């Protein structure tokens, strides 16, 4: 890779950007006394225009906090065909005859004026739906593009209208629009916008002690998309049906034979969807309220910074809320000893997980292994928690020390946990055939940068994590020459740290408990008094929280699209100034030195596994972040690989040899063995059938993160698992 152009990440804050000031406690209210749940049905043509819908309005009892139904009704589009309207009217009459309870039928405008405006805006109800942006857009009379604030580039929907003296309908300027900005398929920002002539009573801020209107205050609404909250609590993209099943809803979603028609069966189907949506909302809110980060939490040690359920967009947000509850201050806020230049070094050393394909287009027998909770494990091994709770953190010059460490460290040393405590460091070197991560235009297109791990040569000095440089020594057999070394140093302990109860059940004292380690230990051994359904859900939640809070939040950078073209100063190489269109702002807990060390440590574990496999005379078909498909079978032997660069006959390790490697990694097991049993390097569940019998797996890979795992039955393969990561089929082939 001599003379290959290399693109590096860099730390480039705007010139007017400041490190986060001390966060102010936000004014939050308890949950609204009303909940409005609705669902729309549409035509099945390209317009997907509203045909009809239904809603349920609930209120909370003051004595027990439970929701009870106030009213239920249907609504329809004003332009609905007469025959379809007749079906709705007859349905409402039939309901009155059967139950003695009237079921009202409203037009779309009546629903908006009498229900959504009255309760959703004036009474500040919780507005609930599943995939809520779609249903809100079906109610709109006009739409446009949102142009300001964090909603810039999103949709602006006008819902309310007035009729002039000529009978023409116009958008009502005295009522707010709703703006929606899509983050991804599971997450959306939704808000009311300001409007002219808002009633003074609607200018009273939530949580106001005086009860007086505040000029300029805008009520932004309480929009709860259950798709988003279900994702945040499970890290899975659910449908309404799968979410109801996952969270134990009694009256789940039903199926219907035909969509887009107005029939008695289809109206029943729509009403059942609203009922299922309400029950799912109740289940999700009940689950969320078990966490001390909820404003409705009633247990011990509630957070001083509760987060509304409408503002929980991902598991990472929950992870940050727990750090706030423990009063762990954001790193960039308190660590003044770390300079922008040093953060720049860390950003150039930051890469994602290692993923590659070694044996392509050939099915080979494999034993598929992965590391137990890779990111929490690396965090625990490196002792990264001490850097988060420190009073201050800084980099100390350690060039000589790190060179000596690099010269003497061996593979055996890395199987001692004490060695890992020395790894949080950055080193600068001039790569000379070392095996290191790099961003480069592998496809030949200068604008198409990809990440690879390969022999790298550069004329310019570059920064890497110490873990990556150690991994290079394992794979090449020689130590790199360190030009400069910086070691991360923690100083003291932050004041004001608070104990928090995870899901209201297990106490974590941040002064004495490693949060990352505790997550895994609690997941593997839940308290005996946790009921079985809750235990399963808590286990899933702890897994999600462990992955989200332990790594992602330290690398969070948010694209700021409203700044326009902005001058920035770029750090990481030789500092320089430039102008960019959309600068990135760091997330609340962003701290690149931690993010870089975590991913570097993960790549080091894979390098150790690779070295163990090759020392045993073996090979691997592919690896993916925390896993590896080792070419192996129950008895071992050899297999033919036609496209092998050297000998097409390669050795197949036996299961016993793989298990010996597995036992070697147990020396690094960082958790309490009474709580977390088993191996650190696990043989994946795909290696066994539903009855627990061991399977001989085969791997067929075509590129990084694109592979299939199969079993072989005589002359045919049966698919066990596959990864089809990537969007190449959606790109312009030219």
Tab-separated table of C-alpha atoms in Angstrom, residues 309-539:
chain	number	residue	atom	x	y	z
A	309	UNK	CA	-40.959	8.540	27.361
A	310	UNK	CA	-41.621	10.687	24.284
A	311	UNK	CA	-37.925	11.630	24.217
A	312	UNK	CA	-36.510	8.127	24.384
A	313	UNK	CA	-35.405	7.350	20.858
A	314	UNK	CA	-32.968	4.461	21.313
A	315	UNK	CA	-31.276	2.157	23.828
A	316	UNK	CA	-28.336	4.581	23.771
A	317	UNK	CA	-30.604	7.326	25.133
A	318	UNK	CA	-31.555	5.043	28.017
A	319	UNK	CA	-27.874	4.360	28.627
A	320	UNK	CA	-27.115	8.074	28.798
A	321	UNK	CA	-30.076	8.592	31.119
A	322	UNK	CA	-28.634	6.013	33.520
A	323	UNK	CA	-25.277	7.802	33.511
A	324	UNK	CA	-27.148	11.038	34.250
A	325	UNK	CA	-29.006	9.292	37.079
A	326	UNK	CA	-25.645	8.292	38.565
A	327	UNK	CA	-24.599	11.914	38.119
A	328	UNK	CA	-21.667	10.906	35.908
A	329	UNK	CA	-20.839	14.214	34.292
A	330	UNK	CA	-20.161	14.289	30.520
A	331	UNK	CA	-16.438	13.805	29.805
A	332	UNK	CA	-15.952	16.884	27.620
A	333	UNK	CA	-17.624	18.955	30.315
A	334	UNK	CA	-15.248	17.994	33.116
A	335	UNK	CA	-12.028	16.820	31.470
A	336	UNK	CA	-10.396	20.144	30.734
A	337	UNK	CA	-6.917	18.610	30.709
A	338	UNK	CA	-7.524	16.942	27.338
A	339	UNK	CA	-6.857	19.344	24.469
A	340	UNK	CA	-8.646	19.508	21.135
A	341	UNK	CA	-5.405	18.402	19.520
A	342	UNK	CA	-5.299	15.235	21.659
A	343	UNK	CA	-8.955	14.526	20.939
A	344	UNK	CA	-8.012	14.856	17.281
A	345	UNK	CA	-5.351	12.179	17.702
A	346	UNK	CA	-7.979	9.863	19.205
A	347	UNK	CA	-10.387	10.531	16.335
A	348	UNK	CA	-7.751	9.596	13.747
A	349	UNK	CA	-7.201	6.367	15.707
A	350	UNK	CA	-10.910	5.551	15.872
A	351	UNK	CA	-12.173	2.753	13.625
A	352	UNK	CA	-15.136	0.418	13.822
A	353	UNK	CA	-15.189	-3.332	14.283
A	354	UNK	CA	-13.025	-5.665	12.242
A	355	UNK	CA	-14.942	-7.563	9.568
A	356	UNK	CA	-13.395	-9.521	6.717
A	357	UNK	CA	-13.731	-12.538	4.471
A	358	UNK	CA	-10.727	-14.859	4.099
A	359	UNK	CA	-12.152	-17.792	2.125
A	360	UNK	CA	-14.534	-16.699	-0.636
A	361	UNK	CA	-17.051	-18.605	-2.721
A	362	UNK	CA	-16.216	-21.983	-1.191
A	363	UNK	CA	-18.262	-23.800	1.456
A	364	UNK	CA	-15.900	-24.911	4.216
A	365	UNK	CA	-16.611	-26.693	7.525
A	366	UNK	CA	-16.437	-24.281	10.467
A	367	UNK	CA	-16.862	-23.941	14.208
A	368	UNK	CA	-18.481	-20.544	14.736
A	369	UNK	CA	-17.303	-18.749	17.893
A	370	UNK	CA	-17.839	-15.327	19.394
A	371	UNK	CA	-16.733	-13.369	22.450
A	372	UNK	CA	-19.112	-12.873	25.344
A	373	UNK	CA	-20.426	-9.281	25.208
A	374	UNK	CA	-17.414	-7.927	23.356
A	375	UNK	CA	-17.704	-4.214	24.206
A	376	UNK	CA	-18.545	-4.631	27.921
A	377	UNK	CA	-15.773	-7.239	28.174
A	378	UNK	CA	-13.169	-4.931	26.622
A	379	UNK	CA	-14.366	-2.068	28.836
A	380	UNK	CA	-14.000	-4.240	31.917
A	381	UNK	CA	-10.595	-5.640	30.927
A	382	UNK	CA	-9.221	-2.154	30.256
A	383	UNK	CA	-10.874	-0.677	33.359
A	384	UNK	CA	-12.517	2.115	31.366
A	385	UNK	CA	-15.087	2.842	34.101
A	386	UNK	CA	-12.407	4.549	36.184
A	387	UNK	CA	-11.985	7.133	33.424
A	388	UNK	CA	-15.699	7.951	33.390
A	389	UNK	CA	-15.993	8.551	37.125
A	390	UNK	CA	-12.665	10.368	37.459
A	391	UNK	CA	-12.464	13.954	38.642
A	392	UNK	CA	-10.228	14.681	35.652
A	393	UNK	CA	-8.558	12.770	32.841
A	394	UNK	CA	-5.501	13.718	30.854
A	395	UNK	CA	-2.845	12.332	28.547
A	396	UNK	CA	0.672	11.915	29.905
A	397	UNK	CA	3.747	11.554	27.695
A	398	UNK	CA	4.819	7.903	27.854
A	399	UNK	CA	6.860	7.408	24.680
A	400	UNK	CA	9.682	5.428	26.267
A	401	UNK	CA	7.347	3.412	28.493
A	402	UNK	CA	5.064	2.401	25.628
A	403	UNK	CA	7.980	1.466	23.357
A	404	UNK	CA	9.373	-0.789	26.084
A	405	UNK	CA	5.938	-2.325	26.640
A	406	UNK	CA	5.548	-2.949	22.909
A	407	UNK	CA	9.014	-4.517	22.618
A	408	UNK	CA	8.450	-7.033	25.413
A	409	UNK	CA	4.718	-7.881	25.201
A	410	UNK	CA	3.885	-11.393	23.979
A	411	UNK	CA	0.749	-13.348	23.218
A	412	UNK	CA	1.075	-15.086	26.593
A	413	UNK	CA	1.224	-11.694	28.351
A	414	UNK	CA	-2.094	-10.734	26.779
A	415	UNK	CA	-3.778	-13.660	28.508
A	416	UNK	CA	-3.089	-11.913	31.838
A	417	UNK	CA	-5.782	-9.407	32.774
A	418	UNK	CA	-3.289	-6.993	34.342
A	419	UNK	CA	-1.737	-6.432	30.905
A	420	UNK	CA	-5.011	-4.992	29.594
A	421	UNK	CA	-5.023	-2.215	32.184
A	422	UNK	CA	-1.957	-0.781	30.395
A	423	UNK	CA	-3.635	-0.538	26.977
A	424	UNK	CA	-5.626	2.763	27.189
A	425	UNK	CA	-3.053	4.774	25.236
A	426	UNK	CA	-2.366	6.308	21.816
A	427	UNK	CA	0.845	5.950	19.837
A	428	UNK	CA	2.168	7.794	16.816
A	429	UNK	CA	4.269	5.915	14.286
A	430	UNK	CA	5.230	5.808	10.632
A	431	UNK	CA	3.658	2.571	9.335
A	432	UNK	CA	6.152	0.353	7.520
A	433	UNK	CA	4.373	-2.818	6.494
A	434	UNK	CA	2.572	-3.092	9.836
A	435	UNK	CA	-0.891	-4.682	9.916
A	436	UNK	CA	-3.097	-1.768	10.950
A	437	UNK	CA	-6.603	-0.415	10.308
A	438	UNK	CA	-6.854	2.264	7.641
A	439	UNK	CA	-9.420	4.211	5.639
A	440	UNK	CA	-8.596	4.113	1.977
A	441	UNK	CA	-10.239	4.156	-1.484
A	442	UNK	CA	-9.984	0.407	-2.075
A	443	UNK	CA	-12.306	0.566	-5.067
A	444	UNK	CA	-10.095	3.127	-6.790
A	445	UNK	CA	-12.673	5.897	-6.465
A	446	UNK	CA	-11.074	8.682	-4.443
A	447	UNK	CA	-14.417	9.544	-2.850
A	448	UNK	CA	-15.364	6.001	-1.820
A	449	UNK	CA	-13.528	5.326	1.446
A	450	UNK	CA	-13.641	1.961	3.169
A	451	UNK	CA	-11.957	0.502	6.238
A	452	UNK	CA	-9.560	-2.391	5.996
A	453	UNK	CA	-7.005	-4.144	8.163
A	454	UNK	CA	-3.916	-4.822	6.067
A	455	UNK	CA	-0.200	-4.242	5.666
A	456	UNK	CA	0.160	-0.486	5.672
A	457	UNK	CA	3.013	1.755	4.594
A	458	UNK	CA	2.884	5.523	4.825
A	459	UNK	CA	5.393	8.343	4.571
A	460	UNK	CA	3.415	10.426	7.068
A	461	UNK	CA	3.166	9.716	10.806
A	462	UNK	CA	-0.214	8.361	11.930
A	463	UNK	CA	-1.941	7.812	15.283
A	464	UNK	CA	-3.262	4.439	16.441
A	465	UNK	CA	-4.448	2.936	19.694
A	466	UNK	CA	-1.839	0.949	21.561
A	467	UNK	CA	-4.111	-2.108	21.259
A	468	UNK	CA	-3.960	-1.907	17.444
A	469	UNK	CA	-0.163	-1.649	17.451
A	470	UNK	CA	0.063	-4.654	19.806
A	471	UNK	CA	-2.254	-6.573	17.454
A	472	UNK	CA	0.091	-5.714	14.586
A	473	UNK	CA	3.007	-7.220	16.499
A	474	UNK	CA	1.029	-10.432	17.036
A	475	UNK	CA	0.293	-10.711	13.323
A	476	UNK	CA	3.672	-9.613	11.912
A	477	UNK	CA	6.068	-10.758	14.629
A	478	UNK	CA	7.782	-7.385	14.996
A	479	UNK	CA	7.196	-4.280	17.096
A	480	UNK	CA	6.645	-0.907	15.445
A	481	UNK	CA	8.801	2.102	16.276
A	482	UNK	CA	6.919	4.581	18.461
A	483	UNK	CA	7.507	8.236	17.615
A	484	UNK	CA	5.313	9.502	20.417
A	485	UNK	CA	3.171	7.832	23.056
A	486	UNK	CA	0.329	9.267	25.120
A	487	UNK	CA	-1.112	7.337	28.051
A	488	UNK	CA	-4.617	8.036	29.348
A	489	UNK	CA	-4.500	8.927	33.045
A	490	UNK	CA	-7.401	9.165	35.532
A	491	UNK	CA	-7.112	11.618	38.423
A	492	UNK	CA	-9.249	11.349	41.518
A	493	UNK	CA	-12.970	10.577	41.672
A	494	UNK	CA	-15.773	12.896	40.654
A	495	UNK	CA	-17.883	14.262	43.486
A	496	UNK	CA	-21.640	13.790	43.708
A	497	UNK	CA	-21.911	10.289	42.249
A	498	UNK	CA	-25.227	8.632	43.126
A	499	UNK	CA	-26.382	5.036	43.504
A	500	UNK	CA	-28.966	3.947	40.948
A	501	UNK	CA	-31.286	0.927	40.861
A	502	UNK	CA	-31.190	-0.792	37.514
A	503	UNK	CA	-34.780	-1.340	36.433
A	504	UNK	CA	-35.654	-0.481	40.027
A	505	UNK	CA	-34.266	-3.778	41.318
A	506	UNK	CA	-30.480	-3.965	41.547
A	507	UNK	CA	-28.433	-1.174	43.127
A	508	UNK	CA	-25.262	0.065	41.419
A	509	UNK	CA	-22.910	2.331	43.328
A	510	UNK	CA	-20.730	4.039	40.672
A	511	UNK	CA	-17.940	4.621	43.204
A	512	UNK	CA	-17.416	0.915	43.857
A	513	UNK	CA	-19.227	-0.935	41.058
A	514	UNK	CA	-18.035	-1.109	37.467
A	515	UNK	CA	-21.257	-0.289	35.605
A	516	UNK	CA	-20.170	-2.167	32.466
A	517	UNK	CA	-19.249	-5.296	34.402
A	518	UNK	CA	-22.430	-5.115	36.505
A	519	UNK	CA	-24.650	-5.098	33.412
A	520	UNK	CA	-23.316	-8.443	32.240
A	521	UNK	CA	-23.283	-10.030	35.687
A	522	UNK	CA	-26.887	-9.005	36.323
A	523	UNK	CA	-27.945	-10.208	32.912
A	524	UNK	CA	-26.445	-13.645	33.515
A	525	UNK	CA	-27.750	-14.015	37.070
A	526	UNK	CA	-30.924	-12.131	37.808
A	527	UNK	CA	-32.259	-11.968	41.390
A	528	UNK	CA	-34.357	-14.966	42.458
A	529	UNK	CA	-37.376	-12.791	43.244
A	530	UNK	CA	-37.713	-11.585	39.637
A	531	UNK	CA	-40.700	-13.379	37.998
A	532	UNK	CA	-39.959	-15.414	34.870
A	533	UNK	CA	-41.577	-13.055	32.305
A	534	UNK	CA	-39.803	-10.089	33.887
A	535	UNK	CA	-36.534	-12.009	34.074
A	536	UNK	CA	-36.564	-12.678	30.355
A	537	UNK	CA	-37.423	-9.073	29.552
A	538	UNK	CA	-34.833	-7.735	31.988
A	539	UNK	CA	-32.195	-10.007	30.487
